CSV table of N, CA and C in Angstrom, one decimal:
chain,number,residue,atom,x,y,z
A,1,UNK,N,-60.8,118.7,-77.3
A,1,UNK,CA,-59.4,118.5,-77.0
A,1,UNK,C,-58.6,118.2,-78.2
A,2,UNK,N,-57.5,118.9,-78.0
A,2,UNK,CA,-56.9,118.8,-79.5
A,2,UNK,C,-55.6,117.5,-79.4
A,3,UNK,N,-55.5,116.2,-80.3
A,3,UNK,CA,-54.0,115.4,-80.4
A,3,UNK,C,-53.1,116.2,-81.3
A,4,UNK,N,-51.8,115.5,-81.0
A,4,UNK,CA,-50.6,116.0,-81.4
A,4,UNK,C,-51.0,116.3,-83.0
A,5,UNK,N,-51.8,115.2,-83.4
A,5,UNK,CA,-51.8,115.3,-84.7
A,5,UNK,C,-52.2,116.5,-85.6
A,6,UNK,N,-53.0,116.9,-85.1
A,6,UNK,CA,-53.8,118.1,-85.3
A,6,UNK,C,-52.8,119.2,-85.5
A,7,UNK,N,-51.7,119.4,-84.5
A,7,UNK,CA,-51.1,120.2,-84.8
A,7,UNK,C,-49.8,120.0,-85.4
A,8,UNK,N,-49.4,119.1,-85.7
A,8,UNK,CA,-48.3,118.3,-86.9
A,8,UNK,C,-48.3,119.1,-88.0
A,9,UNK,N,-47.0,119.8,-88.5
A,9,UNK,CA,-47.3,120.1,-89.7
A,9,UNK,C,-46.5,119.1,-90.5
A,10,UNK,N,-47.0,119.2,-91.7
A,10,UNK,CA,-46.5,117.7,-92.3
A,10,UNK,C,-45.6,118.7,-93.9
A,11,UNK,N,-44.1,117.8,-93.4
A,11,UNK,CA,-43.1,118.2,-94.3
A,11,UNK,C,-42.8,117.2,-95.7
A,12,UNK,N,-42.8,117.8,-96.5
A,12,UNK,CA,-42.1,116.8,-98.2
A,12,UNK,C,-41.0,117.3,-98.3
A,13,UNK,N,-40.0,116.6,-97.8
A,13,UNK,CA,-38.4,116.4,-98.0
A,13,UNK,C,-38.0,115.7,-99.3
A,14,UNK,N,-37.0,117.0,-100.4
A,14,UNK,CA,-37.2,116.5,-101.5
A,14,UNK,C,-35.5,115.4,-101.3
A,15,UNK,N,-35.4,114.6,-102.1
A,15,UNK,CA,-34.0,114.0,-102.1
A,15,UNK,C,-32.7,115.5,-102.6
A,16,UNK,N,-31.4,114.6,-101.6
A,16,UNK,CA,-30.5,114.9,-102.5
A,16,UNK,C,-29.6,114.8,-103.6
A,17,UNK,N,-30.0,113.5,-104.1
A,17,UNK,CA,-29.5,112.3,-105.0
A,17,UNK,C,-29.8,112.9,-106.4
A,18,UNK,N,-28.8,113.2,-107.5
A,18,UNK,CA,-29.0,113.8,-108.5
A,18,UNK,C,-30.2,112.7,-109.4
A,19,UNK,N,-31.0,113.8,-110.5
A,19,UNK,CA,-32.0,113.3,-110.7
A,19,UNK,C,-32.3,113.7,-112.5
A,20,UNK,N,-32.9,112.6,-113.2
A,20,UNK,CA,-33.0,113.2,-114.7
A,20,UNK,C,-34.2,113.3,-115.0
A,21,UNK,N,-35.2,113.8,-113.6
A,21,UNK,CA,-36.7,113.9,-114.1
A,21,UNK,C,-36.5,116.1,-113.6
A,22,UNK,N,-36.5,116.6,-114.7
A,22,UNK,CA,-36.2,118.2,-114.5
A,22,UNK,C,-37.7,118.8,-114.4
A,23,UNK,N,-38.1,119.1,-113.3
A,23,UNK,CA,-39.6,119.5,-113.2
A,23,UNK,C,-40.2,120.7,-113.6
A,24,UNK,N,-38.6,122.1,-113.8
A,24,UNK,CA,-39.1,123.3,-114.0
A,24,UNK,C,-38.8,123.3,-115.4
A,25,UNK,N,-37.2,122.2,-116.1
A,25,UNK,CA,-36.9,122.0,-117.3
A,25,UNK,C,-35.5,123.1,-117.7
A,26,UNK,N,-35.4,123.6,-117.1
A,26,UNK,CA,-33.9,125.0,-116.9
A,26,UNK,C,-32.6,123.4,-117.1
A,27,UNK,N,-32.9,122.6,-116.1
A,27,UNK,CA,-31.3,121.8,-116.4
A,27,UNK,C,-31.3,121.1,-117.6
A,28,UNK,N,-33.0,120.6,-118.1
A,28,UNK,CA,-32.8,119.8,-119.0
A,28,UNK,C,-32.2,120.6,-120.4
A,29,UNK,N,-32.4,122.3,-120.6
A,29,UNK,CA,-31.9,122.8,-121.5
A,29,UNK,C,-30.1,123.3,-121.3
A,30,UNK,N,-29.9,123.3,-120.6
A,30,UNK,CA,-28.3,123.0,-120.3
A,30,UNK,C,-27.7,121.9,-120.8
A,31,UNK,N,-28.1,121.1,-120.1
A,31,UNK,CA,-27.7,119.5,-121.2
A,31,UNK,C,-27.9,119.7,-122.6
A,32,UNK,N,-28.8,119.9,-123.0
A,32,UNK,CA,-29.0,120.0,-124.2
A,32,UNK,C,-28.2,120.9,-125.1
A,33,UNK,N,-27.8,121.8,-124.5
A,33,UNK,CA,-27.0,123.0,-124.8
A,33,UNK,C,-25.3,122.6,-125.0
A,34,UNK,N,-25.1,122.1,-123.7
A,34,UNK,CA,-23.8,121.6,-123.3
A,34,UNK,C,-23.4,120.1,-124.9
A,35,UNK,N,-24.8,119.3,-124.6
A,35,UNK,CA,-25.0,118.1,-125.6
A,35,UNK,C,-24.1,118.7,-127.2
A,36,UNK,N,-25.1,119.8,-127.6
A,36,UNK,CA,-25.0,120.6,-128.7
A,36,UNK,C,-22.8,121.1,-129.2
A,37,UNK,N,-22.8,121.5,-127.9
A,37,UNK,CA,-21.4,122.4,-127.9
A,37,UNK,C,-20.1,121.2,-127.9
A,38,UNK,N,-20.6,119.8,-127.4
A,38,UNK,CA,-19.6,118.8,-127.6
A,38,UNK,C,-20.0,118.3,-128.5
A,39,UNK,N,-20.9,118.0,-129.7
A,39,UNK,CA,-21.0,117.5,-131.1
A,39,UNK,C,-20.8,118.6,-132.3
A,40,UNK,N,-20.6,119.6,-131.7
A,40,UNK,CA,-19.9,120.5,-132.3
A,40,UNK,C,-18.8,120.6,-133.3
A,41,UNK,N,-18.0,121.4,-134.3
A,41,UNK,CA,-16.7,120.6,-134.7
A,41,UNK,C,-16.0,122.1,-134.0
A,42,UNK,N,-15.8,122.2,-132.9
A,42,UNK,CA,-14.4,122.8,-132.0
A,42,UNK,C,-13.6,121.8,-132.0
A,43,UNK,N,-12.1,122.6,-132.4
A,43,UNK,CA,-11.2,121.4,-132.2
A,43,UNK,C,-11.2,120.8,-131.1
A,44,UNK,N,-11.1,119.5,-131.0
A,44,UNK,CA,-10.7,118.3,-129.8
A,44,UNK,C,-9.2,118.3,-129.8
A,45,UNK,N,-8.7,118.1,-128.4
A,45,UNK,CA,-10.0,117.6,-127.3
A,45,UNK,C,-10.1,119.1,-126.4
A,46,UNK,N,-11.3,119.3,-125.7
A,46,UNK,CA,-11.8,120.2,-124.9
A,46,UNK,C,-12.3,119.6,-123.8
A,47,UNK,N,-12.3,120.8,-122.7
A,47,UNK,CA,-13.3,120.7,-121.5
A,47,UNK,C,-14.2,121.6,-121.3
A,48,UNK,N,-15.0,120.9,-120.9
A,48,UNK,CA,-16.3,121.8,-120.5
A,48,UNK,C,-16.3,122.1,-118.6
A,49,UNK,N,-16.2,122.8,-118.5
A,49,UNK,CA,-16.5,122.8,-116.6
A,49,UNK,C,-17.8,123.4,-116.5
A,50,UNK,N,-18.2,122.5,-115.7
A,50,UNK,CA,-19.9,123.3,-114.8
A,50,UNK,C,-20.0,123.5,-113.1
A,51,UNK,N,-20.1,124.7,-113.1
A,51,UNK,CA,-19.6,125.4,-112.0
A,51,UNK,C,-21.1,125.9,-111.0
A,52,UNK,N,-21.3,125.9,-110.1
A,52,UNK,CA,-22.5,126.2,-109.4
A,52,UNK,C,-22.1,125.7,-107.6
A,53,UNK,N,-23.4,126.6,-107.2
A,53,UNK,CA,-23.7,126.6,-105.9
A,53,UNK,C,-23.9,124.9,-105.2
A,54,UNK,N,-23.6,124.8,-104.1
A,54,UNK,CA,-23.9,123.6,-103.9
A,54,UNK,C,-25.7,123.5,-103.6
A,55,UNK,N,-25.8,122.4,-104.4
A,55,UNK,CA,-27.7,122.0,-104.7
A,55,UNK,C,-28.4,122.8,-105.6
A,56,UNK,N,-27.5,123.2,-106.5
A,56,UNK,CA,-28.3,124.0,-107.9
A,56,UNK,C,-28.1,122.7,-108.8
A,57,UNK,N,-27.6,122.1,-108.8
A,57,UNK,CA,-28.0,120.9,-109.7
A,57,UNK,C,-27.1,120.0,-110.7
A,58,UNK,N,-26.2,120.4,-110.6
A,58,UNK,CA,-25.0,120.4,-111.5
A,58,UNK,C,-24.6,118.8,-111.6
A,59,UNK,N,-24.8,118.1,-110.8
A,59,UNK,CA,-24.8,116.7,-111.0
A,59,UNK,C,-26.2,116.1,-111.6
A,60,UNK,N,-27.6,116.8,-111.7
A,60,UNK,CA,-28.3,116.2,-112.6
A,60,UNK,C,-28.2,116.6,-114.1
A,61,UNK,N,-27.8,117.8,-114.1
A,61,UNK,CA,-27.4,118.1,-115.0
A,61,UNK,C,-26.2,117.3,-116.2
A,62,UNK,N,-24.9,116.7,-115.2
A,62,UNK,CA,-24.5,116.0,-115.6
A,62,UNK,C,-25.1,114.5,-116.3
A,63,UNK,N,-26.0,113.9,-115.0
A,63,UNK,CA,-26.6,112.8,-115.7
A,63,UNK,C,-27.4,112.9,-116.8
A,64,UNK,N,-28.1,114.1,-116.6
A,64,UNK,CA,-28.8,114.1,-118.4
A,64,UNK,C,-28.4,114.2,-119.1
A,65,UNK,N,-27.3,115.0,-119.6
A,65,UNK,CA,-26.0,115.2,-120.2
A,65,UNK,C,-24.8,113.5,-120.5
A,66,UNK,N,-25.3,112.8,-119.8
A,66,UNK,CA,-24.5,111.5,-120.2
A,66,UNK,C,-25.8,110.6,-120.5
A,67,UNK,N,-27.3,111.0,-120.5
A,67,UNK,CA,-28.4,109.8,-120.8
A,67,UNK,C,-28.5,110.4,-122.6
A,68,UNK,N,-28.0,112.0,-122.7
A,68,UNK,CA,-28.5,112.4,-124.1
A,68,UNK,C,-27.3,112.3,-124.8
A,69,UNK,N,-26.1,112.2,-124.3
A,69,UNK,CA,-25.2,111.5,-125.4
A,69,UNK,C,-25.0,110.5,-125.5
A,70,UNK,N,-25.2,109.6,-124.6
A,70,UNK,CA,-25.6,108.2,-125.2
A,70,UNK,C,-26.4,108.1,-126.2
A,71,UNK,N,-27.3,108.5,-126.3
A,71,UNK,CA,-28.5,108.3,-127.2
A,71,UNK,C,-28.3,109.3,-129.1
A,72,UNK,N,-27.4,109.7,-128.6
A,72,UNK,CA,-26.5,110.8,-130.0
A,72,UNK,C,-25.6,110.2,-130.1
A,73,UNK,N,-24.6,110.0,-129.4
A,73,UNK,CA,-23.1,109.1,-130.2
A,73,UNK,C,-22.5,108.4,-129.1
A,74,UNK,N,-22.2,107.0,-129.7
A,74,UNK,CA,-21.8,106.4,-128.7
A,74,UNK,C,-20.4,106.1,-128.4
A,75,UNK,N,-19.5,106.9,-129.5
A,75,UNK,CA,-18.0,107.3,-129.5
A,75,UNK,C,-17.8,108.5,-128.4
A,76,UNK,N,-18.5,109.1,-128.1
A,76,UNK,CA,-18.3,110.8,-127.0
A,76,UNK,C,-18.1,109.7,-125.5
A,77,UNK,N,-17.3,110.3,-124.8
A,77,UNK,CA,-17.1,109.7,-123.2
A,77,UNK,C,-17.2,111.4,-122.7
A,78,UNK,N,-17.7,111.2,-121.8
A,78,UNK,CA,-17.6,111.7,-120.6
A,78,UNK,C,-17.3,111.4,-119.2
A,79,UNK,N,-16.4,112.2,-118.8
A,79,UNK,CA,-15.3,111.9,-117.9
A,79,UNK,C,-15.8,113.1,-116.5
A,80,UNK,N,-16.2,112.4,-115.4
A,80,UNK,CA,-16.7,113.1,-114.4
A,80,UNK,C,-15.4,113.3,-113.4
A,81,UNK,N,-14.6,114.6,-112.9
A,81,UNK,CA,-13.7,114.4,-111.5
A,81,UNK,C,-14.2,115.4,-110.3
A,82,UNK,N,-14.7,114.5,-109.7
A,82,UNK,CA,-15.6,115.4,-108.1
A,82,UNK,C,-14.2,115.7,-107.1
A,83,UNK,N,-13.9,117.5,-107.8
A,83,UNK,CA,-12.6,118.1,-107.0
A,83,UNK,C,-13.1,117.7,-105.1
A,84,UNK,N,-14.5,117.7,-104.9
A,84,UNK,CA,-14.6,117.0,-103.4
A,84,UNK,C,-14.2,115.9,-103.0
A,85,UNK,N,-14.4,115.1,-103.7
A,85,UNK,CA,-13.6,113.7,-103.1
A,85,UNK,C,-12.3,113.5,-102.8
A,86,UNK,N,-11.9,114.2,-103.8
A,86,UNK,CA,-10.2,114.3,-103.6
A,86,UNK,C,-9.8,115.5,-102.3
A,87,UNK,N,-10.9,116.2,-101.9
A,87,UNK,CA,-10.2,117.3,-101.2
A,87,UNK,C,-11.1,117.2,-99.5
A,88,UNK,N,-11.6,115.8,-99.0
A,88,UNK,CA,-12.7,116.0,-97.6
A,88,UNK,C,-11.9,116.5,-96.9
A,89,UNK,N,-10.4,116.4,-96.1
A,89,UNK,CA,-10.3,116.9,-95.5
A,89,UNK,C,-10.5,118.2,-95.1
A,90,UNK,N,-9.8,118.8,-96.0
A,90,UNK,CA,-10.1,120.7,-96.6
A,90,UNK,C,-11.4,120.8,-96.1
A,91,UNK,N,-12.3,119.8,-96.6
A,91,UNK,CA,-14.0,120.4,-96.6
A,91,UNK,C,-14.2,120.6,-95.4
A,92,UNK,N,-14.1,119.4,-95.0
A,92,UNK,CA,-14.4,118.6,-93.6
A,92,UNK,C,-14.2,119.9,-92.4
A,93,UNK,N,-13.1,120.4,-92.7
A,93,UNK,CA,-12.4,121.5,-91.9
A,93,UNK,C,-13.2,122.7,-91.2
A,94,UNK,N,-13.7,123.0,-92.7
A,94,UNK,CA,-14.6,124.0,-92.4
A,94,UNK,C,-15.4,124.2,-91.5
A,95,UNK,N,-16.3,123.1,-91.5
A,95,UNK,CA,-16.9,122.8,-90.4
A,95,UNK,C,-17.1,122.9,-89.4
């Protein structure tokens, strides 16, 4: 006789909380990339925008991008504005 368990398939739910451990390494070379293009001498001041699908990554990307300029100059700021927060209702709408 067979229990439930037996036929359980068992799921690994990964987070969705941005993350600076890059397991395939594609984001960590973006940062690095990005790192490179603001220590650059383009005239200041500039923006950089990073643009992507929602859950391609773009917020870890950001964090490694603020752990690797810390660690390069500690005069660079980075300035994060999440056009979402400013805009739920809109979002919300969709829905």
């Amino acid at each position: 006789m067979k229990t439930g368990e037996e036929n359980f398939m068992k799921y690994n739910f990964l987070s969705d909380q941005p993350t600076t451990q890059d397991e395939i390494g594609t984001h960590q070379i973006i940062a690095s990339n990005l790192n490179r293009i603001i220590h650059s001498d383009l005239n200041r001041p500039f923006v950089v925008g990073l643009f992507g699908e929602w859950g391609v990554g773009k917020s870890s990307i950001i964090q490694m991008l603020q752990t690797e300029v810390a660690q390069t100059n500690n005069s660079t700021k980075i300035i994060v504005v999440d056009a979402w927060r400013k805009d739920k209702e809109t979002f919300l709408r969709q829905f």
